[in-house]
Coordinates of C-alpha atoms and ligand atoms in Angstrom, one line a residue:
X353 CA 30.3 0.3 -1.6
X354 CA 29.7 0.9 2.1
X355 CA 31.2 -1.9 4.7
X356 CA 28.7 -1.1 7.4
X357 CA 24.8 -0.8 7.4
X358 CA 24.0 3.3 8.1
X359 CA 20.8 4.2 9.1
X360 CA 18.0 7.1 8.3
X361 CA 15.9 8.1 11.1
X362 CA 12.4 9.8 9.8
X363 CA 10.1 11.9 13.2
X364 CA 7.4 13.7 12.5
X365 CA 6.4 17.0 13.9
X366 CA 3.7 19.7 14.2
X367 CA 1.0 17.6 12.8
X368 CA 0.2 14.2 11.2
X369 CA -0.5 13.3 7.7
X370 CA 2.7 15.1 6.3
X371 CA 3.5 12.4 4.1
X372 CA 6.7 10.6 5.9
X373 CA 6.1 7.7 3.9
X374 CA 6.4 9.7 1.1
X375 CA 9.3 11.6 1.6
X376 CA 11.3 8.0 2.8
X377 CA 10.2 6.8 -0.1
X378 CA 11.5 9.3 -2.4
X379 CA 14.9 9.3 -1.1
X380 CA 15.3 5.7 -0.7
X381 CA 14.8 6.3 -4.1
X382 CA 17.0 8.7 -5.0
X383 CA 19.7 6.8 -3.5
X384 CA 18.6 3.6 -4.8
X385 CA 19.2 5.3 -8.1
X386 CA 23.0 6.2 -7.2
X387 CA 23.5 2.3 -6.4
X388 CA 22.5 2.1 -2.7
X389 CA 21.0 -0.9 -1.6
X390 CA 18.2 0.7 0.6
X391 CA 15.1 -0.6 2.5
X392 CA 12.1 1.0 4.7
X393 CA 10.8 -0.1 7.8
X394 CA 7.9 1.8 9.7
X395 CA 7.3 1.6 12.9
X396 CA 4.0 2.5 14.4
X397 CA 3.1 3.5 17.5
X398 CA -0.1 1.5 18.5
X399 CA -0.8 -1.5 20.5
X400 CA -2.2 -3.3 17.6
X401 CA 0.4 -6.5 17.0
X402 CA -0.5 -5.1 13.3
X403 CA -3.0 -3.7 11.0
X404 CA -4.2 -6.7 10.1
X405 CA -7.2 -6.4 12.6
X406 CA -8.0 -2.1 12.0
X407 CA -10.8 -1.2 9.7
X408 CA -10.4 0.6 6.6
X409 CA -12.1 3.7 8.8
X410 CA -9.7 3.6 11.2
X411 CA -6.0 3.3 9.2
X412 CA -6.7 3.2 5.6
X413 CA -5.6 0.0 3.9
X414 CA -4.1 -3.0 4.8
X415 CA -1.2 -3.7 2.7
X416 CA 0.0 -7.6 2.6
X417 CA 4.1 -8.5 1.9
X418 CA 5.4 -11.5 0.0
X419 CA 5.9 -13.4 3.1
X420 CA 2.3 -13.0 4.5
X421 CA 2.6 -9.9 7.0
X422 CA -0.3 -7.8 7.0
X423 CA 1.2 -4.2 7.3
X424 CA 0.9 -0.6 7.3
X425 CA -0.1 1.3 3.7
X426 CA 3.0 3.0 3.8
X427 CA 4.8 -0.1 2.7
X428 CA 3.1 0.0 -0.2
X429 CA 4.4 3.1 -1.4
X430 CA 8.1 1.7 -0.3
X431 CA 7.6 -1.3 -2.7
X432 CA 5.7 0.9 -5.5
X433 CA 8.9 3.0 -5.7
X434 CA 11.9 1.0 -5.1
X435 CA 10.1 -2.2 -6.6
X436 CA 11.8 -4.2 -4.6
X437 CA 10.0 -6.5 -1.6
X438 CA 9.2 -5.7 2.0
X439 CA 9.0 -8.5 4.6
X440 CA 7.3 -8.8 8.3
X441 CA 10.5 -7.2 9.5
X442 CA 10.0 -4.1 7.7
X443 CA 6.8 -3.1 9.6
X444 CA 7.2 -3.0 13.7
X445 CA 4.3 -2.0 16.1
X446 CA 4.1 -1.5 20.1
X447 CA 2.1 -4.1 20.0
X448 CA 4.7 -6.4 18.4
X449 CA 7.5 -5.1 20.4
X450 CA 5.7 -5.5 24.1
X451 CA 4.5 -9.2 23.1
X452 CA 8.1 -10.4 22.2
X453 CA 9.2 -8.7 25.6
X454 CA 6.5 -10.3 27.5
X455 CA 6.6 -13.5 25.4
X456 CA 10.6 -13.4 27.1
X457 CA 9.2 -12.2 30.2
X458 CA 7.5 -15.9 30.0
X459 CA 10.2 -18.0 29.2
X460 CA 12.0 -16.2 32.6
X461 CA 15.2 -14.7 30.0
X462 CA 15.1 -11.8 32.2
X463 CA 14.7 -14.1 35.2
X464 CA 15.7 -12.1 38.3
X465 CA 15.3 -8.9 36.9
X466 CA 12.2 -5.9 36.6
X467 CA 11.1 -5.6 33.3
X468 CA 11.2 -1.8 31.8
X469 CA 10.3 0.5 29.0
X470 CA 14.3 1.4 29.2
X471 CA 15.8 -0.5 28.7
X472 CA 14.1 -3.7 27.9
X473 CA 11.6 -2.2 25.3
X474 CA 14.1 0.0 23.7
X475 CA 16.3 -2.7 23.4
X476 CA 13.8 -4.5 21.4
X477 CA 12.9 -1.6 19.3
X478 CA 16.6 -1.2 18.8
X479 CA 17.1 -4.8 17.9
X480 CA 14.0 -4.8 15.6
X481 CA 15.8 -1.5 13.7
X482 CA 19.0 -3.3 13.4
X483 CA 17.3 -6.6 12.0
X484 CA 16.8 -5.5 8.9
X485 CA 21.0 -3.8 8.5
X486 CA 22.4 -6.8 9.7
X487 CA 21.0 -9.1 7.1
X488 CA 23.8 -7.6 4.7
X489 CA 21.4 -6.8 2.4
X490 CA 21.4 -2.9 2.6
X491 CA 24.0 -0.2 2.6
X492 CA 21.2 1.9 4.0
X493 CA 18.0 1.2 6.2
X494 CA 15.8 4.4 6.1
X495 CA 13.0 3.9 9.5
X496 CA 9.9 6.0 9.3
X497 CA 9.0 6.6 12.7
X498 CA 4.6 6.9 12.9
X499 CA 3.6 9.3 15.0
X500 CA 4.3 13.2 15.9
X501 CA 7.1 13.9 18.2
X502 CA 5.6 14.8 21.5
X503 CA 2.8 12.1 21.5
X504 CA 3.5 10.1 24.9
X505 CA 3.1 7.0 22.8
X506 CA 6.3 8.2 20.3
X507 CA 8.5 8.7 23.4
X508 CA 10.3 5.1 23.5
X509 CA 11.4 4.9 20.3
X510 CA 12.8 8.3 19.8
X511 CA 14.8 7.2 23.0
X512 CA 15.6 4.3 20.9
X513 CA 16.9 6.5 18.2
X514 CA 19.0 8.9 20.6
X515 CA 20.7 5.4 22.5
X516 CA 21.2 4.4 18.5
X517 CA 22.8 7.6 17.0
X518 CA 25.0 7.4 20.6
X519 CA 26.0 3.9 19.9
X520 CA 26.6 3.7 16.2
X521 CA 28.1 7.5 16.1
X522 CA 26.6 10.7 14.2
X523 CA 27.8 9.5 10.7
X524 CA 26.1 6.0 10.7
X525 CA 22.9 7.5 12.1
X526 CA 21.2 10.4 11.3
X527 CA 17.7 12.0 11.9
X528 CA 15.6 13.9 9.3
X529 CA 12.4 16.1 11.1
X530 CA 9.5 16.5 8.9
X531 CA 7.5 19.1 9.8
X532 CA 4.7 22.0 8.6
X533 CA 5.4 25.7 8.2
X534 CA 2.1 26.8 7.5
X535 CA 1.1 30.1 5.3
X536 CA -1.3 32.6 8.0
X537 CA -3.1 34.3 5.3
X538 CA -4.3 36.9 7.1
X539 CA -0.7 38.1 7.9
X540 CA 0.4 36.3 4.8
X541 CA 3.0 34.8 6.5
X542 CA 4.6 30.9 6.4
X543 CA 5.5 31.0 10.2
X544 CA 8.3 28.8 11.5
X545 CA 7.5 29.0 15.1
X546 CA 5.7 25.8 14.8
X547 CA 9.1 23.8 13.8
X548 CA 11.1 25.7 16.2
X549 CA 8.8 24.0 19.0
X550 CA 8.6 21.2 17.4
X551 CA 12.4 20.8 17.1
X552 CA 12.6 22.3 20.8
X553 CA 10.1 18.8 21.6
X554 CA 12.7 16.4 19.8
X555 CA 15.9 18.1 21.9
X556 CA 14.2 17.3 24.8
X557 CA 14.3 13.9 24.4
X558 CA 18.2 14.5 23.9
X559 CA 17.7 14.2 19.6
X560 CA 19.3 16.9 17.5
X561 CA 17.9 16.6 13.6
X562 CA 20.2 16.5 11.5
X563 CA 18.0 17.6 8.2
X564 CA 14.4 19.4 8.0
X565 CA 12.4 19.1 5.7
X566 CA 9.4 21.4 5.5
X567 CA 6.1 20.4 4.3
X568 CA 5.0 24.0 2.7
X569 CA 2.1 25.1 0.7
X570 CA 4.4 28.4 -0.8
X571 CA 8.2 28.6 -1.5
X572 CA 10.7 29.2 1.3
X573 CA 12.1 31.9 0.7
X574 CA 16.1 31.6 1.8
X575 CA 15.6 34.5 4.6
X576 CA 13.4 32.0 6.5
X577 CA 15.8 28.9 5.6
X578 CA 18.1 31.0 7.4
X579 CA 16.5 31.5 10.3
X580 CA 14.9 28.1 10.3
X581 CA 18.5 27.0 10.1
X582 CA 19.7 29.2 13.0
X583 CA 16.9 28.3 15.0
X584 CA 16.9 24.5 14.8
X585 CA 20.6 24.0 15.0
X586 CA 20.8 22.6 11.4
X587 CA 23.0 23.7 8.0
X588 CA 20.9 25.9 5.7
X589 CA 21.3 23.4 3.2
X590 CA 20.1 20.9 5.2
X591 CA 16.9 22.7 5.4
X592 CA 14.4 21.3 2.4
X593 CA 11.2 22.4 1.4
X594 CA 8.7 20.0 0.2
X595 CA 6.2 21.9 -1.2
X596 CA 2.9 20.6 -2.2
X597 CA 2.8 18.1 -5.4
X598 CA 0.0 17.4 -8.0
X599 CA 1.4 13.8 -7.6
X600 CA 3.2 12.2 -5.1
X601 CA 5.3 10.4 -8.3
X602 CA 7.1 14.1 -8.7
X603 CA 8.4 14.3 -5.1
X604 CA 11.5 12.2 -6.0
X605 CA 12.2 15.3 -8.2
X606 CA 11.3 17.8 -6.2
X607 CA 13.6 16.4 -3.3
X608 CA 16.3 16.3 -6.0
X609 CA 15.9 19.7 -6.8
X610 CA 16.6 20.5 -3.2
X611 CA 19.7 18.5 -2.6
X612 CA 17.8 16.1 -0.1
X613 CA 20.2 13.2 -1.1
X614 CA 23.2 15.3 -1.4
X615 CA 22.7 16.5 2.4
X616 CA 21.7 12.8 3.3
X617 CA 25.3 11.0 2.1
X618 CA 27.1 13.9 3.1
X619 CA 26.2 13.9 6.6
X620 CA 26.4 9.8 6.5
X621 CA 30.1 10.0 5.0
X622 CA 29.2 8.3 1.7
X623 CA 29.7 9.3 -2.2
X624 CA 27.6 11.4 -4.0
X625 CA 26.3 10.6 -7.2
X626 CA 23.8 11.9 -9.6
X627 CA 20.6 9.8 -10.0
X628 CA 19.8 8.0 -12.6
X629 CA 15.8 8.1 -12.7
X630 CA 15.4 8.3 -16.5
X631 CA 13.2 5.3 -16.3
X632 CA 11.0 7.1 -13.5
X633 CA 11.0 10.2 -15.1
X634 CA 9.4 8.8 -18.6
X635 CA 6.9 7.0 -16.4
X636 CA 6.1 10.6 -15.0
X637 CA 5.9 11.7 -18.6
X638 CA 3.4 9.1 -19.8
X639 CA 1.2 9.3 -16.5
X640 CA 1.3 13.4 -17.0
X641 CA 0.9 13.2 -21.1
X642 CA -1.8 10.8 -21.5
X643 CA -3.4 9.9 -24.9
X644 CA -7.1 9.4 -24.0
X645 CA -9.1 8.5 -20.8
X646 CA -11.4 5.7 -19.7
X647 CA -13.4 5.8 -16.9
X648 CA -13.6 3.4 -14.5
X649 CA -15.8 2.5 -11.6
X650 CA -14.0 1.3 -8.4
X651 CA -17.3 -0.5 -6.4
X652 CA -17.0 -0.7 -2.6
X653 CA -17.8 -0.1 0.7
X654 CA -14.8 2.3 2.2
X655 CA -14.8 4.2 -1.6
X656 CA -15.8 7.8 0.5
X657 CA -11.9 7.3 2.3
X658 CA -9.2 7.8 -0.3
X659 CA -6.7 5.6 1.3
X660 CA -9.2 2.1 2.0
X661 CA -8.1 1.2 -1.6
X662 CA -4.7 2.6 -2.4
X663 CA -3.0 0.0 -4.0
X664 CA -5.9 -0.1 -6.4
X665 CA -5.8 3.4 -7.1
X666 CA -2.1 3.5 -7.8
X667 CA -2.2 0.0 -9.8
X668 CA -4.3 2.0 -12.4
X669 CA -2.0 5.1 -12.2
X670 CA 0.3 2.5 -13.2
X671 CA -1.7 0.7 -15.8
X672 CA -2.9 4.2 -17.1
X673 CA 0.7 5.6 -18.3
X674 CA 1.6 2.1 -19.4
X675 CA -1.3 2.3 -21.8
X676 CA -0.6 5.9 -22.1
X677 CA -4.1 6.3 -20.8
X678 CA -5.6 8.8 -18.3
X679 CA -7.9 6.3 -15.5
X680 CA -10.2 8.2 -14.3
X681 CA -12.1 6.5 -11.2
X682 CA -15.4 7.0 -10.1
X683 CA -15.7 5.6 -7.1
X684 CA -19.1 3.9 -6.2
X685 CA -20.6 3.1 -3.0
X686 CA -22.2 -0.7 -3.0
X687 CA -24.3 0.1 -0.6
X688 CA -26.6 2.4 -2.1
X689 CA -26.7 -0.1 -5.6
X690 CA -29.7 -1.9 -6.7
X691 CA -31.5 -2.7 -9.9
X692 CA -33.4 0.7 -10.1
X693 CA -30.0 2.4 -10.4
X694 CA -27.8 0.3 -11.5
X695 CA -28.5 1.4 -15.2
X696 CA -28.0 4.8 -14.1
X697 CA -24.8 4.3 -11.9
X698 CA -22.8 1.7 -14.3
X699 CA -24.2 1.8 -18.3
X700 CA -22.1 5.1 -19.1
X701 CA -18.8 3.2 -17.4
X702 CA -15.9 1.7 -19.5
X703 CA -14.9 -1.1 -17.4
X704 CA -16.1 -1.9 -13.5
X705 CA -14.0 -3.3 -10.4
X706 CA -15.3 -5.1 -7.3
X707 CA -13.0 -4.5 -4.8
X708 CA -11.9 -6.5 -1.8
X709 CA -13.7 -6.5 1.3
X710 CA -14.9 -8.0 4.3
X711 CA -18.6 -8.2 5.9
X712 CA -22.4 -8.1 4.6
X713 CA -22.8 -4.6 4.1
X714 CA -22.9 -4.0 0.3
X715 CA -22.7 -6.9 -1.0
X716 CA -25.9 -7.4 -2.4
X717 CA -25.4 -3.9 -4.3
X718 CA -21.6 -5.9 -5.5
X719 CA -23.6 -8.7 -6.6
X720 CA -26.2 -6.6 -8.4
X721 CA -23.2 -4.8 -10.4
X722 CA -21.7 -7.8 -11.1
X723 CA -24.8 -9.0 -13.1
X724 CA -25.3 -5.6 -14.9
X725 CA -21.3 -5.5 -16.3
X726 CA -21.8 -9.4 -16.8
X727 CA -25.3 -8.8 -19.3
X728 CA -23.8 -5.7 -20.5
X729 CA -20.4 -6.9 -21.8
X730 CA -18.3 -4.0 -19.9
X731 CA -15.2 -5.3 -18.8
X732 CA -14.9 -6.6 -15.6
X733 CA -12.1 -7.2 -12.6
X734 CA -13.2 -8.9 -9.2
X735 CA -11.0 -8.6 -6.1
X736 CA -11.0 -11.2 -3.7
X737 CA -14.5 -10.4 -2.5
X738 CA -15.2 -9.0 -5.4
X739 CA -14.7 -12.2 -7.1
X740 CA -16.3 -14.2 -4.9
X741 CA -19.6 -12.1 -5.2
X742 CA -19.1 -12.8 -9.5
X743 CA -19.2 -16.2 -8.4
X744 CA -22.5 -15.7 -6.3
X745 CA -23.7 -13.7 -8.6
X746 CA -23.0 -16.6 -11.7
X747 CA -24.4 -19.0 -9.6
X748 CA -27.7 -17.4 -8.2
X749 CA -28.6 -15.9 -12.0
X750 CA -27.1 -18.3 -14.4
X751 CA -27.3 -21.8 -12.6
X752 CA -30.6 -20.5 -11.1
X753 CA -29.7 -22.0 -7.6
X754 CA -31.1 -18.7 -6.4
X755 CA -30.1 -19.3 -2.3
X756 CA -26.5 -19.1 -3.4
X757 CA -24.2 -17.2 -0.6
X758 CA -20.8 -17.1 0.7
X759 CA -20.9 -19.0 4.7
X760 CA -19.4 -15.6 5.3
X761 CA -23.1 -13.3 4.7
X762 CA -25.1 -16.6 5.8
X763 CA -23.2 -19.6 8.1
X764 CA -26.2 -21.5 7.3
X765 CA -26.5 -21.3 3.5
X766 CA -27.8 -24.5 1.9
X767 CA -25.6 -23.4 -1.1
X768 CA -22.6 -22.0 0.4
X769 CA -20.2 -21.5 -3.7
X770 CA -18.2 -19.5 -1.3
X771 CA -17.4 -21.3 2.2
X772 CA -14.5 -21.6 4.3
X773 CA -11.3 -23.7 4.1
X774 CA -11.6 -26.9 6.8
X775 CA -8.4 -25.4 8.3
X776 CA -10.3 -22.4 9.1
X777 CA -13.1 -23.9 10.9
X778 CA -11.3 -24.2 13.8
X779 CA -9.7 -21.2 14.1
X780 CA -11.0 -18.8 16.9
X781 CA -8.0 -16.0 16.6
X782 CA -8.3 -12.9 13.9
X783 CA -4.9 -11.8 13.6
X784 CA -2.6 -13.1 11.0
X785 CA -4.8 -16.1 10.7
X786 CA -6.4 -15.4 7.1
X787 CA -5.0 -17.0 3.7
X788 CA -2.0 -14.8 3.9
X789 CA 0.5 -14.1 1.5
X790 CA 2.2 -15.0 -1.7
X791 CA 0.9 -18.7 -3.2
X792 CA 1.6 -20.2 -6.5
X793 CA -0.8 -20.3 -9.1
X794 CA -1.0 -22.5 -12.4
X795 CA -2.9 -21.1 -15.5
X796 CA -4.7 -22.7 -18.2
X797 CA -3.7 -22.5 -21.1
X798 CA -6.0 -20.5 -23.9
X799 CA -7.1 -18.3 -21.1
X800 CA -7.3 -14.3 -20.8
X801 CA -4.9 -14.7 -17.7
X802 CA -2.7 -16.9 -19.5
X803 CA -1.8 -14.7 -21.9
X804 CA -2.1 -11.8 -20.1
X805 CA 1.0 -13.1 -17.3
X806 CA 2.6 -15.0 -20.6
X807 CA 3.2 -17.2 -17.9
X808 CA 2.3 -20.8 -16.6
X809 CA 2.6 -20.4 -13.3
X810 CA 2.3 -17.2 -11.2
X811 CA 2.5 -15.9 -7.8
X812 CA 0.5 -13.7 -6.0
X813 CA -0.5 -12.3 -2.6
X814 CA -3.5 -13.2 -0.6
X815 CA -5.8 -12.5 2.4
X816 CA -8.6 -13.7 2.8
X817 CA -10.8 -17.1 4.8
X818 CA -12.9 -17.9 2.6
X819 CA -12.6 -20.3 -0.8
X820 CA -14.4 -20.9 -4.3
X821 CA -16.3 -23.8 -2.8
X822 CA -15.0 -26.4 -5.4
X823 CA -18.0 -28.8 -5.3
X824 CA -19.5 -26.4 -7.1
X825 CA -17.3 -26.1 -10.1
X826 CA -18.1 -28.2 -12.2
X827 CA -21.8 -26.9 -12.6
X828 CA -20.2 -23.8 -13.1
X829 CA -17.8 -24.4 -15.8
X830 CA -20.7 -26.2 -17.5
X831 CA -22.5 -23.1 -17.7
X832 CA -19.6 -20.8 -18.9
X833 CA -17.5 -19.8 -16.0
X834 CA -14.4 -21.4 -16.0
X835 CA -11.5 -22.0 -13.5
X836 CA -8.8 -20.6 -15.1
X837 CA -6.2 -20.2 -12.1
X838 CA -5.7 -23.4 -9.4
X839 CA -3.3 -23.7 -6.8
X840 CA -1.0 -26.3 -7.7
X841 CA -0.6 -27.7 -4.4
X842 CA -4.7 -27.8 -3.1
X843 CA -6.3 -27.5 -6.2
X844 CA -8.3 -23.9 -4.4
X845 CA -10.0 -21.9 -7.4
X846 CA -7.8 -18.7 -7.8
X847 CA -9.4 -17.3 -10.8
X848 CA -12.4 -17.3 -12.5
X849 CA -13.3 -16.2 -16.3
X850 CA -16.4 -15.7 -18.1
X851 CA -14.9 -16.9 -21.9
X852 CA -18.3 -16.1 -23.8
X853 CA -18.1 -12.4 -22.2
X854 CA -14.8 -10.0 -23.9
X855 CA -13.2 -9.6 -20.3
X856 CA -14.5 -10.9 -17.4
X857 CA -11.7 -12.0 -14.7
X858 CA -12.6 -12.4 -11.0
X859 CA -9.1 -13.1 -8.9
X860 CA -9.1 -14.3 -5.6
X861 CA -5.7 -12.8 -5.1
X862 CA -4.9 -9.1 -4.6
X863 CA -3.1 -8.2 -7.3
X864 CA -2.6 -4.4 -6.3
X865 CA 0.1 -5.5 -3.7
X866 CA 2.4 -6.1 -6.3
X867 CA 2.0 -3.4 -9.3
X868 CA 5.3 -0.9 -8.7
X869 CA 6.3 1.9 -11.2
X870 CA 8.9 -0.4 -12.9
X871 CA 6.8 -3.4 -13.4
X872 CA 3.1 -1.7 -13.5
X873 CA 0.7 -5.5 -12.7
X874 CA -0.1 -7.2 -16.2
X875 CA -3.7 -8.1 -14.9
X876 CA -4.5 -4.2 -14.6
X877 CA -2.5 -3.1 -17.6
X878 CA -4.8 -5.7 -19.6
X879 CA -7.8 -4.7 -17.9
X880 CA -7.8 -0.8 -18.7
X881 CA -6.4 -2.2 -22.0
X882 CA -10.0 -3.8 -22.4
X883 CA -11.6 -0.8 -20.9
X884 CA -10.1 1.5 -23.4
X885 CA -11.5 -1.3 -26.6
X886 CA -14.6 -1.4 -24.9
X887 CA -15.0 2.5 -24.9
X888 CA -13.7 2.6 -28.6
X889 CA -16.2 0.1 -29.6
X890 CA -19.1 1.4 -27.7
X891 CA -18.0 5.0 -30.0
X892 CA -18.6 2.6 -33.4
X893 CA -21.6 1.4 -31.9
X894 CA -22.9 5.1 -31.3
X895 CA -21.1 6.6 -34.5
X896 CA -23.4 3.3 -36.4
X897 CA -26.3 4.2 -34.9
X898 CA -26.9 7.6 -35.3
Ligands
LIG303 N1 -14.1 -11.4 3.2 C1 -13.6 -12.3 2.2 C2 -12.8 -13.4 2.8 O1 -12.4 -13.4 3.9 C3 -12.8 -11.6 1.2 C4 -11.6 -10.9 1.8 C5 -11.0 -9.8 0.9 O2 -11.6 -9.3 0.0 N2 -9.7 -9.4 1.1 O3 -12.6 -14.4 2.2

């Protein structure tokens, strides 16, 4: 294998929303598959130190590594594909980079000296890219660069990737332009002009791509690769169409079909192999081919924005072709739930998640769901919020202590089952200073979770300030809903089951973060397991009574 570390350079042009992440993803892939030890990193333009502190509105969702980092969505993807873990150092923002230039600013390192974008902020960038290769665990570090080229933001580190390619030399760094070549109907037309400019826009900043690929709603035909290829100063091989997918799983293939990874080691000096992605590809089969469907409703406040909950959704394409299983979702907005419609919204669903979330707004429609699926027997999974409003929800209706709340909706709740950690009372900061990250987790035996993980102890990833309130438990366990997860080293509820109802799990953890195509999560492969009983059941039920 490869001595030294060679790195993949991903820009955007023309537009945004192209699917970088996508693409990097599906190469690292593809040469994950030939035996390259490959990572992503993303680095993101704004001044945000991280995500951690955007709304769902505003960036989609925030997706939380092993070791706590609260990143962008795109890592998700990255660790959904290559199943293998991203860290803090595989997401970078301006923010980020400018405080650890001013934080040395501080300590007087540059003492003497005026402080600049170049090269003291490309240096950084530079040094952040390079973290990640000189750990010695990757032959390859792909870095997805947010952003269009051309934005005024964008502009240090493409000069960051020009100083790289010049340092490390062409065959240890290379760049690959994404970009649209639209179809003008009325001329019927794909038109390349926009990639020439958009290429022109990159050479200015002294960068020559070394691959295009073209985002495309038709087929290029090879007249236009041609003069793509003549215009833009790349091979014609080099020039890839990625045309639009019914599922982002099949662009691995579709990049294969065009050579993407063939070009790519070529151009870095390294062996070409064919892929091995059987195990992908029957996973593509099963989630293509499925058997039957269930229908489940996702419950939340950001459901009208595709991306608020995208682990979610993909932990259930995941669960779906395990249980060879079509997951259909309907997505339902808490907000406008309450007991006149709840029948209406919920009775004809097979199973019912409360998703994570942060705020008042909608949770009182939450905890109204909660009780319908609860009465109802439809199998239920609680996120993090979502859990905590079952716990609410068990504790106003079932222990009758009707002023129940989380200090979170009401800081002065006389009942407060949900209340915040003593370490986070002082706390005044809101970035990175939630429950964050992985944390152990011991199950009892004879539980749904227990046999579900097969497992005594478990670890999963969290984010979140605010805690099962554990004076309350044993009231609760009295009347049926039992702690079923603790963390080992503060005793902190971590899961909650309802033993007298068929499925009924409520997880303070998120485990969405960690479901990947090869290991699709256990928790949501059981849970549209129980959705699919529950649907075959409810058939007798309706088969006995007519
Ligand atoms: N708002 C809740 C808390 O901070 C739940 C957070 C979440 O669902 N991720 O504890």
């Amino acid at each position: 294998m490869t001595q030294k570390t060679k790195y993949i350079f991903v820009t955007g042009g023309v537009t945004s929303s192209l699917g970088k992440g996508i693409i990097a993803a599906s190469l690292a892939k593809l040469l994950q598959a030939q035996g390259y030890r490959v990572t992503i990193q993303k680095l993101d333009p704004y001044i945000n130190v991280d995500p951690g502190t955007l709304n769902p509105y505003e960036h989609g969702e925030c997706y939380v590594t092993e070791d706590g980092a609260e990143t962008d969505l795109d890592l998700g993807h990255y660790e959904r594909f290559l199943n293998v873990p991203t860290s803090q150092a595989n997401n970078v923002t301006t923010g980020r980079i400018y405080q650890s230039v001013i934080q040395k600013e501080r300590r007087g390192e540059f003492l003497g000296k005026t402080v600049q974008v170049v090269p003291h902020i490309t240096n950084e960038i530079k040094r952040r890219v390079q973290l990640l290769g000189k750990s010695g665990d990757y032959d390859i570090v792909i870095t997805e660069i947010g952003g269009t080229v051309g934005d005024i933001e964008s502009l240090p580190y493409i000069e960051a990737v020009r100083q790289l390619r010049w340092d490390l030399g062409k065959d240890n760094a290379i760049v690959i332009h994404l970009t649209l070549v639209p179809f003008l109907s009325a001329a019927g037309e794909l038109k390349t002009k926009p990639t020439q400019h958009s290429i022109k826009t990159l050479m200015e900043s002294g960068v020559q791509a070394d691959i295009l690929v073209c985002r495309t709603e038709h087929n290029l035909p090879k007249e236009l690769r041609r003069k793509l290829a003549l215009f833009c100063n790349v091979r014609e091989e080099a020039v890839i169409q990625s045309i639009d997918a019914s599922t982002i799983y099949d662009v691995p293939n579709l990049m294969l079909e065009e050579g993407l990874d063939k070009v790519v080691l070529e151009q870095l000096n390294l062996k070409s192999d064919t892929p091995d992605i059987t195990r992908w590809n029957s996973f593509v089969h099963r989630h293509k081919n499925p058997k039957t469907e269930v229908t489940i409703g996702l419950i939340g406040k950001y459901v009208e924005l595709q991306d608020s909950y995208k682990s979610i959704l993909e932990s259930f394409i995941h669960a779906g072709a395990e249980n060879e299983v079509k997951v259909k979702i309907e997505s339902i907005h808490s907000e406008y739930l309450n007991q006149d419609n709840i029948k209406l919204k919920l009775s004809h669903l097979d199973g019912v998640l409360v998703a994570p979330g942060f705020g008042e707004r909608g949770i009182e429609g939450k905890i109204t769901a909660v009780k319908f699926v609860r009465e109802n027997n439809i199998p239920f999974l609680g996120i993090c919020l979502g859990m905590q409003m079952a716990v609410i929800e068990f504790a106003r209706n079932v222990l009758g202590i009707a002023d129940a709340n989380s200090t979170e909706m009401d800081s002065a709740s006389s009942n407060p089952v949900i209340d915040l950690m003593e370490e986070q009372k002082t706390i005044t900061d809101k970035g990175g200073t939630m429950r964050l990250g992985a944390w152990s987790c011991e199950l009892k035996k004879g539980s749904i979770v227990h046999d579900i993980y097969k497992n005594d102890t478990i670890k999963e990833r969290h984010r979140h300030r605010y805690e099962f309130n554990s004076n309350y438990k044993e009231q609760l366990e009295a009347a049926g809903m039992i702690a079923t997860g603790l963390n080992p080293d503060t005793g902190l509820v971590e899961i909650v089951e309802i033993p007298e109802h068929p499925w009924f799990v409520g997880v303070q953890y998120h485990p969405e973060y960690k479901s990947t195509v090869a290991n699709p999560h256990p928790l949501f492969v059981a849970f549209v397991k129980a959705a699919l009983n529950y649907k075959k059941n409810q058939k007798g039920v309706s088969m006995a009574q007519n």
